[in-house]
Short mmCIF file of C-alpha atoms in Angstrom, two decimals:
data_model
loop_
_atom_site.label_atom_id
_atom_site.label_comp_id
_atom_site.label_asym_id
_atom_site.label_seq_id
_atom_site.Cartn_x
_atom_site.Cartn_y
_atom_site.Cartn_z
CA MET A 5 -96.43 -93.92 87.57
CA GLY A 6 -96.43 -96.95 85.33
CA ARG A 7 -99.41 -95.71 83.43
CA GLU A 8 -97.77 -92.32 82.86
CA HIS A 9 -94.58 -93.99 81.59
CA HIS A 10 -96.58 -96.23 79.26
CA ALA A 11 -98.59 -93.29 77.95
CA ARG A 12 -95.39 -91.31 77.40
CA LYS A 13 -93.89 -94.20 75.37
CA VAL A 14 -97.02 -94.44 73.24
CA PHE A 15 -96.96 -90.70 72.64
CA GLU A 16 -93.26 -90.73 71.70
CA GLY A 17 -93.89 -93.62 69.30
CA LEU A 18 -96.71 -91.75 67.60
CA LYS A 19 -94.54 -88.64 67.46
CA ARG A 20 -91.69 -90.53 65.75
CA ALA A 21 -94.16 -91.86 63.18
CA PHE A 22 -94.98 -88.34 62.04
CA VAL A 23 -92.04 -86.10 63.03
CA THR A 24 -88.34 -86.62 62.35
CA ASP A 25 -86.09 -86.27 65.38
CA PRO A 26 -83.23 -83.88 64.42
CA ALA A 27 -80.97 -85.32 67.10
CA LYS A 28 -80.97 -88.73 65.39
CA ARG A 29 -80.06 -87.52 61.93
CA ARG A 30 -76.61 -88.52 60.72
CA MET A 31 -74.05 -85.76 60.98
CA THR A 32 -72.58 -84.31 57.80
CA GLU A 33 -69.54 -86.22 56.65
CA ALA A 34 -66.24 -84.38 56.60
CA ILE A 35 -65.32 -83.76 52.96
CA PRO A 36 -61.64 -83.31 52.07
CA ILE A 37 -60.71 -80.15 50.23
CA VAL A 38 -59.01 -81.12 46.98
CA ASP A 39 -56.63 -78.74 45.24
CA ASP A 40 -58.08 -77.10 42.09
CA ALA A 41 -55.38 -78.45 39.81
CA LEU A 42 -55.82 -81.93 41.23
CA ALA A 43 -59.60 -81.65 40.85
CA TYR A 44 -59.18 -80.82 37.16
CA ARG A 45 -57.02 -83.89 36.62
CA ILE A 46 -59.43 -86.16 38.50
CA ILE A 47 -62.46 -84.93 36.56
CA ASP A 48 -60.57 -85.08 33.27
CA LEU A 49 -59.64 -88.73 33.85
CA ALA A 50 -63.16 -89.69 34.92
CA MET A 51 -64.68 -87.88 31.94
CA ARG A 52 -62.32 -89.50 29.43
CA ILE A 53 -62.87 -93.00 30.80
CA GLY A 54 -66.64 -92.46 30.73
CA ALA A 55 -66.50 -91.11 27.17
CA ALA A 56 -64.42 -94.08 26.03
CA MET A 57 -66.89 -96.52 27.59
CA LEU A 58 -69.87 -94.76 26.00
CA SER A 59 -68.26 -94.74 22.56
CA ILE A 60 -67.76 -98.53 22.51
CA GLY A 61 -71.22 -99.57 23.62
CA ALA A 62 -71.60 -99.22 27.40
CA SER A 63 -75.00 -98.15 28.71
CA ALA A 64 -75.43 -94.63 30.05
CA ARG A 65 -76.01 -95.95 33.57
CA GLU A 66 -72.75 -97.91 33.52
CA VAL A 67 -70.92 -94.82 32.25
CA ALA A 68 -72.38 -92.57 34.96
CA GLN A 69 -71.68 -95.18 37.60
CA ALA A 70 -68.03 -95.64 36.53
CA THR A 71 -67.46 -91.88 36.34
CA LEU A 72 -68.82 -91.29 39.84
CA ARG A 73 -66.81 -94.19 41.24
CA ILE A 74 -63.61 -92.59 39.93
CA THR A 75 -64.36 -89.09 41.23
CA ARG A 76 -65.41 -90.41 44.63
CA ALA A 77 -62.33 -92.62 44.91
CA PHE A 78 -60.11 -89.54 44.55
CA GLY A 79 -62.11 -87.39 46.99
CA LEU A 80 -64.67 -85.56 44.84
CA LYS A 81 -67.78 -86.83 46.59
CA LYS A 82 -70.25 -84.28 45.20
CA ALA A 83 -69.55 -84.66 41.49
CA HIS A 84 -72.39 -84.62 38.96
CA VAL A 85 -72.41 -86.52 35.65
CA ASP A 86 -74.51 -85.66 32.61
CA VAL A 87 -74.54 -88.34 29.90
CA THR A 88 -76.12 -87.88 26.49
CA PHE A 89 -75.75 -89.82 23.26
CA THR A 90 -73.03 -87.49 21.95
CA SER A 91 -71.39 -85.96 25.03
CA ILE A 92 -70.49 -86.43 28.67
CA THR A 93 -70.17 -83.64 31.23
CA VAL A 94 -68.65 -83.95 34.70
CA SER A 95 -68.99 -81.13 37.24
CA ASP A 96 -67.90 -80.66 40.86
CA HIS A 97 -69.42 -77.80 42.83
CA ARG A 98 -66.50 -77.77 45.30
CA ASP A 99 -68.85 -77.36 48.34
CA GLY A 100 -68.09 -73.66 48.67
CA ALA A 101 -64.33 -74.26 48.91
CA GLY A 102 -63.55 -72.90 45.46
CA GLN A 103 -64.88 -72.22 42.00
CA PRO A 104 -66.95 -75.00 40.40
CA VAL A 105 -65.05 -77.29 38.03
CA THR A 106 -66.91 -78.46 34.92
CA LEU A 107 -65.50 -80.35 31.93
CA MET A 108 -67.31 -81.65 28.85
CA GLN A 109 -66.23 -83.95 26.02
CA VAL A 110 -67.99 -84.81 22.76
CA VAL A 111 -68.41 -88.57 22.25
CA GLN A 112 -68.31 -90.21 18.84
CA SER A 113 -69.44 -93.81 18.54
CA ILE A 114 -66.69 -96.03 17.13
CA GLY A 115 -68.52 -99.35 17.29
CA ALA A 116 -68.60 -102.16 19.81
CA ASP A 117 -65.26 -103.20 21.33
CA HIS A 118 -66.18 -105.31 24.32
CA GLN A 119 -62.65 -106.42 25.18
CA LYS A 120 -61.59 -102.79 25.57
CA LEU A 121 -64.74 -102.14 27.60
CA GLN A 122 -63.75 -104.97 29.91
CA ARG A 123 -60.28 -103.44 30.36
CA LEU A 124 -61.79 -100.04 31.19
CA GLN A 125 -64.08 -101.57 33.79
CA ALA A 126 -61.09 -103.35 35.32
CA LEU A 127 -59.26 -100.01 35.44
CA VAL A 128 -62.14 -98.46 37.39
CA ASP A 129 -61.96 -101.33 39.88
CA GLN A 130 -58.19 -100.79 40.26
CA ILE A 131 -58.75 -97.09 40.92
CA GLU A 132 -61.18 -97.91 43.72
CA ARG A 133 -58.65 -100.29 45.23
CA GLY A 134 -56.05 -97.53 45.54
CA MET A 135 -54.32 -96.93 42.18
CA GLU A 136 -52.62 -93.55 42.09
CA LEU A 137 -53.95 -90.87 39.78
CA HIS A 138 -50.82 -90.64 37.63
CA ASP A 139 -50.74 -94.43 37.19
CA ALA A 140 -54.43 -94.44 36.30
CA VAL A 141 -53.90 -91.79 33.61
CA THR A 142 -51.01 -93.79 32.17
CA GLU A 143 -53.02 -97.03 32.15
CA PHE A 144 -56.00 -95.34 30.51
CA HIS A 145 -53.94 -94.00 27.64
CA ARG A 146 -52.38 -97.44 27.18
CA ILE A 147 -55.84 -99.05 26.98
CA ARG A 148 -57.11 -96.32 24.66
CA ARG A 149 -54.38 -97.04 22.10
CA ILE A 150 -54.95 -100.81 22.01
CA PRO A 151 -56.42 -101.71 18.59
CA PHE A 152 -59.42 -103.94 17.95
CA MET A 153 -58.70 -107.47 19.10
CA TYR A 154 -59.34 -109.32 15.82
CA ARG A 155 -58.18 -108.67 12.29
CA THR A 156 -60.62 -107.95 9.47
CA GLY A 157 -60.19 -111.39 7.92
CA ILE A 158 -61.18 -113.07 11.18
CA VAL A 159 -64.30 -110.92 11.50
CA VAL A 160 -65.36 -111.69 7.92
CA SER A 161 -64.81 -115.43 8.42
CA VAL A 162 -66.79 -115.42 11.67
CA SER A 163 -69.60 -113.57 9.88
CA ALA A 164 -69.84 -116.52 7.49
CA PHE A 165 -70.14 -118.91 10.43
CA LEU A 166 -72.92 -116.75 11.92
CA ALA A 167 -74.97 -116.91 8.71
CA PHE A 168 -74.18 -120.62 8.45
CA ALA A 169 -75.59 -121.16 11.97
CA VAL A 170 -78.80 -119.24 11.23
CA ALA A 171 -79.49 -121.45 8.22
CA LEU A 172 -78.62 -124.50 10.32
CA MET A 173 -81.36 -123.60 12.83
CA PHE A 174 -83.91 -123.96 10.00
CA GLY A 175 -82.58 -127.37 8.98
CA ALA A 176 -81.16 -126.14 5.65
CA ASN A 177 -79.24 -128.45 3.33
CA TRP A 178 -75.58 -128.01 2.48
CA VAL A 179 -76.31 -125.82 -0.58
CA VAL A 180 -78.17 -123.24 1.49
CA LEU A 181 -75.55 -123.41 4.24
CA LEU A 182 -72.73 -122.67 1.81
CA SER A 183 -74.79 -120.02 0.01
CA ALA A 184 -75.58 -118.27 3.29
CA GLY A 185 -71.92 -118.29 4.25
CA PHE A 186 -70.89 -116.92 0.84
CA ALA A 187 -73.51 -114.15 1.00
CA ALA A 188 -72.35 -113.20 4.50
CA VAL A 189 -68.74 -112.94 3.37
CA VAL A 190 -69.72 -110.68 0.46
CA VAL A 191 -71.90 -108.48 2.69
CA ALA A 192 -69.22 -108.20 5.38
CA ALA A 193 -66.57 -107.32 2.78
CA VAL A 194 -68.79 -104.67 1.16
CA GLN A 195 -69.72 -103.08 4.47
CA GLY A 196 -66.12 -103.19 5.65
CA GLY A 197 -64.99 -101.36 2.52
CA LEU A 198 -67.69 -98.74 2.92
CA MET A 199 -66.72 -98.20 6.56
CA THR A 200 -63.10 -97.70 5.49
CA ALA A 201 -64.32 -95.09 3.00
CA ARG A 202 -66.24 -93.41 5.88
CA VAL A 203 -69.65 -93.96 4.25
CA PRO A 204 -72.51 -93.37 6.73
CA ALA A 205 -73.87 -96.50 8.37
CA PHE A 206 -77.32 -96.04 6.81
CA PHE A 207 -75.96 -96.35 3.27
CA SER A 208 -73.76 -99.23 4.36
CA GLN A 209 -76.87 -101.08 5.53
CA VAL A 210 -78.65 -100.26 2.26
CA ALA A 211 -75.73 -101.63 0.24
CA GLY A 212 -75.60 -104.76 2.40
CA GLY A 213 -79.32 -105.37 1.90
CA ILE A 214 -79.03 -104.99 -1.89
CA VAL A 215 -76.07 -107.37 -2.08
CA LEU A 216 -77.81 -109.90 0.15
CA THR A 217 -80.99 -109.82 -1.93
CA ALA A 218 -79.00 -110.10 -5.17
CA VAL A 219 -77.29 -113.30 -4.03
CA THR A 220 -80.63 -114.77 -2.95
CA ALA A 221 -82.29 -113.83 -6.25
CA LEU A 222 -79.43 -115.45 -8.14
CA ILE A 223 -79.84 -118.71 -6.20
CA ALA A 224 -83.62 -118.68 -6.78
CA TRP A 225 -83.12 -118.02 -10.51
CA LEU A 226 -80.62 -120.88 -10.83
CA GLY A 227 -83.15 -123.17 -9.18
CA ARG A 228 -85.91 -122.15 -11.64
CA MET A 229 -83.55 -122.81 -14.53
CA GLY A 230 -83.17 -126.40 -13.32
CA ILE A 231 -79.48 -126.08 -12.52
CA GLU A 232 -78.32 -128.53 -9.92
CA PRO A 233 -77.89 -128.41 -6.99
CA PHE A 234 -80.04 -125.25 -6.70
CA VAL A 235 -83.35 -126.94 -7.59
CA ASP A 236 -85.88 -126.86 -4.73
CA VAL A 237 -83.52 -124.83 -2.55
CA ARG A 238 -85.06 -122.54 0.09
CA ALA A 239 -83.27 -119.40 -1.03
CA ASN A 240 -85.19 -117.28 1.50
CA LEU A 241 -82.98 -118.65 4.26
CA VAL A 242 -79.99 -116.88 2.72
CA VAL A 243 -81.60 -113.49 3.29
CA ALA A 244 -82.82 -114.53 6.75
CA ALA A 245 -79.25 -115.40 7.74
CA GLY A 246 -77.93 -112.14 6.34
CA ILE A 247 -80.55 -110.12 8.24
CA VAL A 248 -79.46 -111.62 11.55
CA LEU A 249 -75.84 -110.83 10.64
CA MET A 250 -76.57 -107.21 9.81
CA LEU A 251 -78.61 -106.69 12.97
CA ALA A 252 -75.98 -108.29 15.22
CA GLY A 253 -74.28 -104.95 15.90
CA VAL A 254 -77.45 -102.99 16.66
CA ALA A 255 -77.55 -101.80 20.28
CA VAL A 256 -81.04 -103.02 21.16
CA VAL A 257 -80.21 -103.87 24.78
CA GLY A 258 -78.37 -100.60 25.44
CA ALA A 259 -81.18 -98.48 24.01
CA ALA A 260 -83.89 -100.21 26.05
CA GLN A 261 -81.78 -100.16 29.21
CA ASP A 262 -81.11 -96.42 28.90
CA ALA A 263 -84.82 -95.72 28.41
CA ILE A 264 -85.82 -97.70 31.51
CA ASP A 265 -82.97 -96.29 33.63
CA GLY A 266 -84.16 -92.72 32.98
CA PHE A 267 -81.44 -91.54 30.57
CA SER A 268 -83.94 -90.16 28.11
CA LEU A 269 -81.59 -88.25 25.80
CA THR A 270 -79.17 -91.15 25.47
CA ALA A 271 -82.02 -93.61 24.93
CA THR A 272 -83.57 -91.36 22.29
CA GLY A 273 -80.30 -91.12 20.40
CA ARG A 274 -79.70 -94.86 20.51
CA ILE A 275 -83.27 -95.69 19.51
CA LEU A 276 -82.98 -93.29 16.58
CA ASP A 277 -79.68 -94.89 15.60
CA LEU A 278 -81.29 -98.33 15.90
CA THR A 279 -84.20 -97.20 13.73
CA ILE A 280 -81.92 -95.75 11.06
CA MET A 281 -79.80 -98.91 10.92
CA THR A 282 -82.87 -101.13 10.66
CA MET A 283 -84.53 -98.92 8.07
CA GLY A 284 -81.35 -98.96 6.01
CA LEU A 285 -81.50 -102.74 5.96
CA VAL A 286 -85.20 -102.70 5.08
CA VAL A 287 -84.68 -100.17 2.29
CA GLY A 288 -81.80 -102.21 0.86
CA ILE A 289 -83.85 -105.40 0.82
CA LEU A 290 -86.88 -103.67 -0.72
CA VAL A 291 -84.73 -102.07 -3.43
CA GLY A 292 -83.07 -105.40 -4.15
CA LEU A 293 -86.42 -107.16 -4.40
CA GLN A 294 -87.77 -104.51 -6.77
CA ILE A 295 -84.70 -104.78 -8.99
CA ALA A 296 -84.99 -108.57 -9.02
CA GLU A 297 -88.68 -108.32 -9.96
CA SER A 298 -87.92 -105.95 -12.83
CA LEU A 299 -85.22 -108.30 -14.16
CA GLY A 300 -87.51 -111.31 -14.01
CA ALA A 301 -85.58 -112.97 -11.21
CA GLY A 302 -88.08 -112.43 -8.43
CA ILE A 303 -88.11 -114.50 -5.27
CA PRO A 304 -91.35 -116.44 -4.64
CA VAL A 305 -93.17 -115.72 -1.39
CA PRO A 306 -93.38 -118.87 0.77
CA SER A 307 -96.97 -119.89 1.43
CA ASP A 308 -96.25 -120.73 5.07
CA ALA A 309 -93.84 -119.42 7.66
CA MET A 310 -90.43 -121.05 7.44
CA THR A 311 -90.29 -123.83 10.00
CA ARG A 312 -87.26 -124.45 12.13
CA GLY A 313 -85.31 -127.66 12.09
CA PRO A 314 -84.92 -130.28 14.83
CA TRP A 315 -84.19 -128.87 18.27
CA PRO A 316 -80.59 -130.20 18.43
CA LEU A 317 -79.75 -128.24 15.27
CA GLN A 318 -81.43 -125.15 16.73
CA LEU A 319 -79.38 -125.45 19.92
CA ILE A 320 -76.12 -125.89 18.00
CA GLY A 321 -77.03 -122.90 15.83
CA ALA A 322 -77.75 -120.74 18.90
CA LEU A 323 -74.39 -121.65 20.40
CA ILE A 324 -72.52 -120.75 17.21
CA ILE A 325 -74.45 -117.50 16.72
CA ALA A 326 -73.82 -116.26 20.26
CA SER A 327 -70.11 -117.01 20.12
CA ALA A 328 -69.80 -115.46 16.63
CA VAL A 329 -71.51 -112.25 17.75
CA ALA A 330 -69.15 -112.04 20.72
CA ILE A 331 -66.16 -112.30 18.38
CA ILE A 332 -67.57 -109.76 15.90
CA ASN A 333 -68.01 -107.30 18.78
CA GLY A 334 -64.41 -107.81 19.92
CA GLY A 335 -64.95 -110.01 22.97
CA GLY A 336 -62.16 -112.05 24.55
CA LEU A 337 -62.25 -115.70 25.61
CA ARG A 338 -64.15 -115.04 28.84
CA ILE A 339 -66.80 -112.96 27.08
CA ILE A 340 -67.12 -115.57 24.33
CA GLY A 341 -67.60 -118.36 26.86
CA VAL A 342 -70.24 -116.53 28.89
CA SER A 343 -72.03 -115.32 25.74
CA THR A 344 -72.18 -118.84 24.33
CA GLY A 345 -73.73 -120.24 27.49
CA LEU A 346 -76.26 -117.41 27.75
CA GLY A 347 -77.17 -117.79 24.07
CA ALA A 348 -78.05 -121.43 24.70
CA LEU A 349 -79.99 -120.46 27.84
CA ALA A 350 -81.98 -117.77 25.97
CA TRP A 351 -82.87 -120.20 23.20
CA MET A 352 -83.88 -122.95 25.65
CA GLY A 353 -86.05 -120.49 27.56
CA SER A 354 -87.79 -119.27 24.42
CA PHE A 355 -88.19 -122.81 23.09
CA GLY A 356 -89.61 -124.02 26.39
CA PHE A 357 -92.13 -121.19 26.70
CA GLU A 358 -93.34 -121.68 23.13
CA ARG A 359 -93.38 -125.48 23.08
CA PHE A 360 -94.53 -126.44 26.59
CA VAL A 361 -96.36 -123.33 27.87
CA GLU A 362 -97.75 -122.60 24.37
CA LEU A 363 -97.04 -118.88 24.53
CA PRO A 364 -96.90 -116.72 21.39
CA THR A 365 -93.54 -116.20 19.72
CA ALA A 366 -93.13 -112.66 21.10
CA ALA A 367 -93.90 -113.83 24.64
CA GLY A 368 -91.48 -116.73 24.26
CA ALA A 369 -88.75 -114.35 23.09
CA PHE A 370 -89.47 -112.13 26.10
CA GLY A 371 -89.19 -115.09 28.48
CA GLY A 372 -85.94 -116.35 26.93
CA ALA A 373 -84.33 -112.92 27.01
CA LEU A 374 -85.53 -112.37 30.60
CA LEU A 375 -84.06 -115.67 31.78
CA ALA A 376 -80.72 -115.12 30.05
CA SER A 377 -80.37 -111.50 31.21
CA LEU A 378 -81.24 -112.39 34.82
CA VAL A 379 -78.52 -115.04 34.92
CA GLY A 380 -76.13 -113.08 32.73
CA SER A 381 -76.25 -109.88 34.77
CA VAL A 382 -75.19 -111.83 37.86
CA LEU A 383 -72.47 -113.74 36.02
CA ALA A 384 -71.17 -110.49 34.53
CA VAL A 385 -70.43 -109.14 38.02
CA LYS A 386 -69.01 -112.41 39.28
CA LEU A 387 -66.77 -113.00 36.24
CA HIS A 388 -65.94 -109.29 35.65
CA VAL A 389 -67.30 -109.07 32.10
CA PRO A 390 -69.49 -106.27 30.64
CA SER A 391 -73.17 -107.18 30.94
CA VAL A 392 -74.05 -105.42 27.66
CA ALA A 393 -71.49 -107.58 25.86
CA VAL A 394 -72.83 -110.95 26.94
CA MET A 395 -76.50 -109.92 26.68
CA THR A 396 -76.15 -108.59 23.14
CA ALA A 397 -74.67 -111.90 21.99
CA ALA A 398 -77.23 -113.95 23.95
CA ILE A 399 -80.39 -112.55 22.33
CA ILE A 400 -79.18 -112.47 18.70
CA PRO A 401 -80.16 -116.16 18.11
CA LEU A 402 -83.76 -115.10 18.80
CA VAL A 403 -83.82 -112.28 16.19
CA PRO A 404 -86.65 -113.09 13.69
CA GLY A 405 -84.70 -112.65 10.46
CA ALA A 406 -86.80 -115.12 8.46
CA ALA A 407 -90.10 -113.56 9.55
CA LEU A 408 -88.85 -110.07 8.71
CA PHE A 409 -87.82 -111.06 5.19
CA ARG A 410 -91.09 -112.89 4.57
CA ALA A 411 -93.06 -109.78 5.61
CA LEU A 412 -90.98 -107.48 3.40
CA LEU A 413 -91.26 -109.86 0.47
CA GLY A 414 -95.02 -109.97 0.91
CA ILE A 415 -95.22 -106.15 0.90
CA VAL A 416 -93.27 -105.91 -2.35
CA GLN A 417 -95.26 -108.60 -4.15
CA SER A 418 -98.71 -107.67 -2.81
CA GLY A 419 -99.33 -105.26 -5.69
CA THR A 420 -102.93 -103.97 -5.64
CA GLU A 421 -104.24 -106.87 -3.55
CA ALA A 422 -105.19 -105.36 -0.22
CA ASP A 423 -105.59 -108.74 1.49
CA HIS A 424 -102.01 -109.76 0.76
CA LEU A 425 -100.75 -106.37 1.90
CA LEU A 426 -102.60 -106.64 5.21
CA VAL A 427 -101.19 -110.11 5.80
CA ALA A 428 -97.66 -108.84 5.12
CA LEU A 429 -98.16 -105.85 7.43
CA GLY A 430 -99.46 -108.21 10.11
CA GLY A 431 -96.29 -110.27 9.79
CA LEU A 432 -94.21 -107.11 10.07
CA LEU A 433 -96.10 -106.16 13.25
CA ASP A 434 -95.31 -109.60 14.69
CA VAL A 435 -91.62 -108.99 13.99
CA ILE A 436 -91.78 -105.64 15.78
CA MET A 437 -93.45 -107.27 18.79
CA ILE A 438 -90.70 -109.90 18.95
CA GLY A 439 -88.07 -107.16 18.89
CA ILE A 440 -89.83 -105.29 21.70
CA GLY A 441 -90.07 -108.54 23.66
CA LEU A 442 -86.34 -109.20 23.30
CA ALA A 443 -85.36 -105.68 24.37
CA SER A 444 -87.78 -105.47 27.29
CA GLY A 445 -86.99 -108.98 28.53
CA ALA A 446 -83.25 -108.36 28.47
CA THR A 447 -83.62 -105.05 30.31
CA LEU A 448 -86.07 -106.39 32.90
CA GLY A 449 -83.72 -109.25 33.69
CA ILE A 450 -80.89 -106.81 34.37
CA PHE A 451 -83.18 -104.80 36.65
CA LEU A 452 -84.40 -107.85 38.59
CA GLY A 453 -80.85 -109.09 39.03
CA ALA A 454 -79.77 -105.90 40.82
CA PRO A 455 -80.24 -107.30 44.39
CA LEU A 456 -78.17 -110.38 43.57
CA ARG A 457 -75.47 -108.26 41.96
CA ALA A 458 -75.38 -106.02 45.06
CA ARG A 459 -74.69 -109.05 47.26
CA LEU A 460 -71.86 -110.24 45.01
CA SER A 461 -70.31 -106.81 44.50
CA ASP A 462 -68.03 -105.02 46.98
CA ARG A 463 -69.89 -101.73 46.50
CA LYS A 464 -73.44 -100.49 46.54
CA VAL A 465 -74.97 -98.40 43.77
CA ARG A 466 -78.41 -96.97 44.31
CA PHE A 467 -80.67 -94.48 42.63
CA LEU A 468 -81.74 -91.57 44.83
CA PRO A 469 -85.49 -90.90 44.97
CA ALA A 470 -86.63 -87.78 43.16
CA ALA A 471 -88.59 -85.10 44.98
CA ARG A 472 -91.38 -85.34 42.41
CA ALA A 473 -92.02 -87.20 39.20
CA THR A 474 -90.06 -85.61 36.37
CA SER A 475 -88.98 -86.62 32.91
CA GLY A 476 -85.37 -87.63 32.43
CA ALA A 477 -83.04 -85.07 30.90
CA GLY A 478 -80.06 -87.22 30.06
CA THR A 479 -79.04 -88.13 33.60
CA ALA A 480 -80.32 -90.21 36.48
CA PRO A 481 -79.43 -89.57 40.16
CA LEU A 482 -76.80 -92.04 41.35
CA GLN A 483 -74.99 -92.43 44.63
CA ILE A 484 -71.90 -94.62 44.99
CA VAL A 485 -71.27 -96.08 48.45
CA PRO A 486 -67.79 -97.68 48.68
CA ALA A 487 -67.28 -100.77 50.80
CA GLU A 488 -64.07 -99.55 52.47
CA PRO A 489 -62.82 -96.01 53.22
CA ARG A 490 -59.82 -94.81 51.28
CA GLU A 491 -57.24 -92.18 52.12
CA ILE A 492 -57.82 -89.22 49.83
CA PRO A 493 -54.78 -87.29 48.56
CA THR A 494 -55.16 -83.55 48.96
CA GLU A 495 -51.74 -82.39 47.86
CA ALA A 496 -51.03 -81.34 44.29
CA LEU A 497 -49.33 -83.91 42.09
CA PRO A 498 -45.94 -83.16 40.51
CA ASP A 499 -46.13 -81.36 37.20
CA PRO A 500 -44.83 -83.65 34.42
CA VAL A 501 -43.92 -80.61 32.30
CA ALA A 502 -41.57 -79.38 35.03
CA GLU A 503 -39.98 -82.80 35.30
CA GLU A 504 -39.42 -82.87 31.55
CA SER A 505 -37.69 -79.49 31.68
CA THR A 506 -35.22 -80.84 34.26
CA GLY A 507 -34.12 -83.57 31.87
CA ALA A 508 -36.17 -86.42 33.32
CA GLU A 509 -37.60 -89.17 31.20
CA ASP A 510 -40.71 -88.34 29.16
CA PRO A 511 -44.00 -89.11 30.88
CA PRO A 512 -45.28 -92.56 29.98
CA ILE A 513 -48.48 -91.23 28.43
CA THR A 514 -46.47 -89.50 25.70
CA ARG A 515 -44.49 -92.59 24.67
CA PRO A 516 -45.72 -94.77 21.79
CA LEU A 517 -47.39 -98.07 22.64
CA ASP A 518 -44.86 -100.78 23.40
CA ALA A 519 -45.56 -104.21 21.91
CA SER A 520 -44.36 -105.82 25.14
CA ASP A 521 -47.27 -104.20 26.97
CA LEU A 522 -49.72 -106.02 24.71
CA ARG A 523 -47.94 -109.33 25.24
CA ASP A 524 -48.06 -108.84 29.00
CA GLU A 525 -51.76 -108.02 28.80
CA GLN A 526 -52.51 -111.14 26.76
CA ARG A 527 -50.60 -113.30 29.22
#
């Protein structure tokens, strides 16, 4: 008898290894039936919040995740989100209880606004905790109307400090520091005016590159004329500082993260946008160098790569750059603080890998970005700040502005000498490798930090396995598992139009923004 029982247990164990027992499968969860009108309002709110997040710099994965969290919180547990670079579509198939509901909105990028992104993420958290739909709609429209946190004069002044810090990392003297700050102010003012005139970003980058090169050529010409204090001044640092400034708003992290997460269409659009912005800067610098050469005010090519200054100056420069980028992108005090710390951590990681491990510059940049993104992605969840905001500011101190300018200058002045041209192209390839290292390191750190973020977060977000290997088509399968169940409303909400016809007060979403709301938010 014992042998038969043992044999039966062995057989059942082998059977379970190959065959799924239907009796042990989890039963289908009861799904509440949501009224059609209510479903439209839920999907409309989720779609608008997702579109607002995408337009101000959030990654496609964060947008899809936030949208699904909203729909699930209000009872639509089978919603589907399609995110591309220019649109977002939310659909609910209604599980056979009614006609499918699908809404789509075109998204136009309006530039980074990380403080508003932080408010939108906080709104999503409030919705999951039980905020009513009508209150969520009202709060969203209030957040949507809040202007950019800093005035134009503040942004221009901070741009000067960013260029000042880049020159400081190379141990520049006070003449170069002031010249870099002056050039940054002029570039920021020119680009700001062109943005007001609705000039495309490509031409704005071209104009910024020409202005930046013109200021540098002027400083180099004054030095050759023997005019003090411009004699023996490293004018190349002025352009290097301006390059870092003009690349500070490029969404390198978001583009790489979308590509790795499987949002192919969004990643393609952002990479194309990144390429156009960078090429605009390169074209502007090349045109400026050619004009300077034709006027006899060319900039000499440095024989060796520009060396950085003492490590304390580099660390101070990294701190200033990270905090300045956070301000330029509209971050609040919490974002500025976290960005500053991560900027120092990224620089220390890169410096340590290059100095003590003797890795190449691209590998050092990869290691610094990986370390900062791994720590930053966890801090972002713990401190409730957008991860893309702090990571963008953290890796900017590692952008090789000086190496890029030296390579472009070598290409322009190579002439018919093939050896010089090959050396310049080799330097340009090194710059590209550093950029790839920064983007991949930052994205890999976010991916590796997912288990730690899951432990700190009150919800679980996981990607569902695909049936077979396929290429991404703008979306990635996501499933949101809330930590606590929530009572789902199934009754239709009151119609605000009917309330208005009875003489009630206008709905809050139609009233203009009250200044007291902003003061309460700041407090």
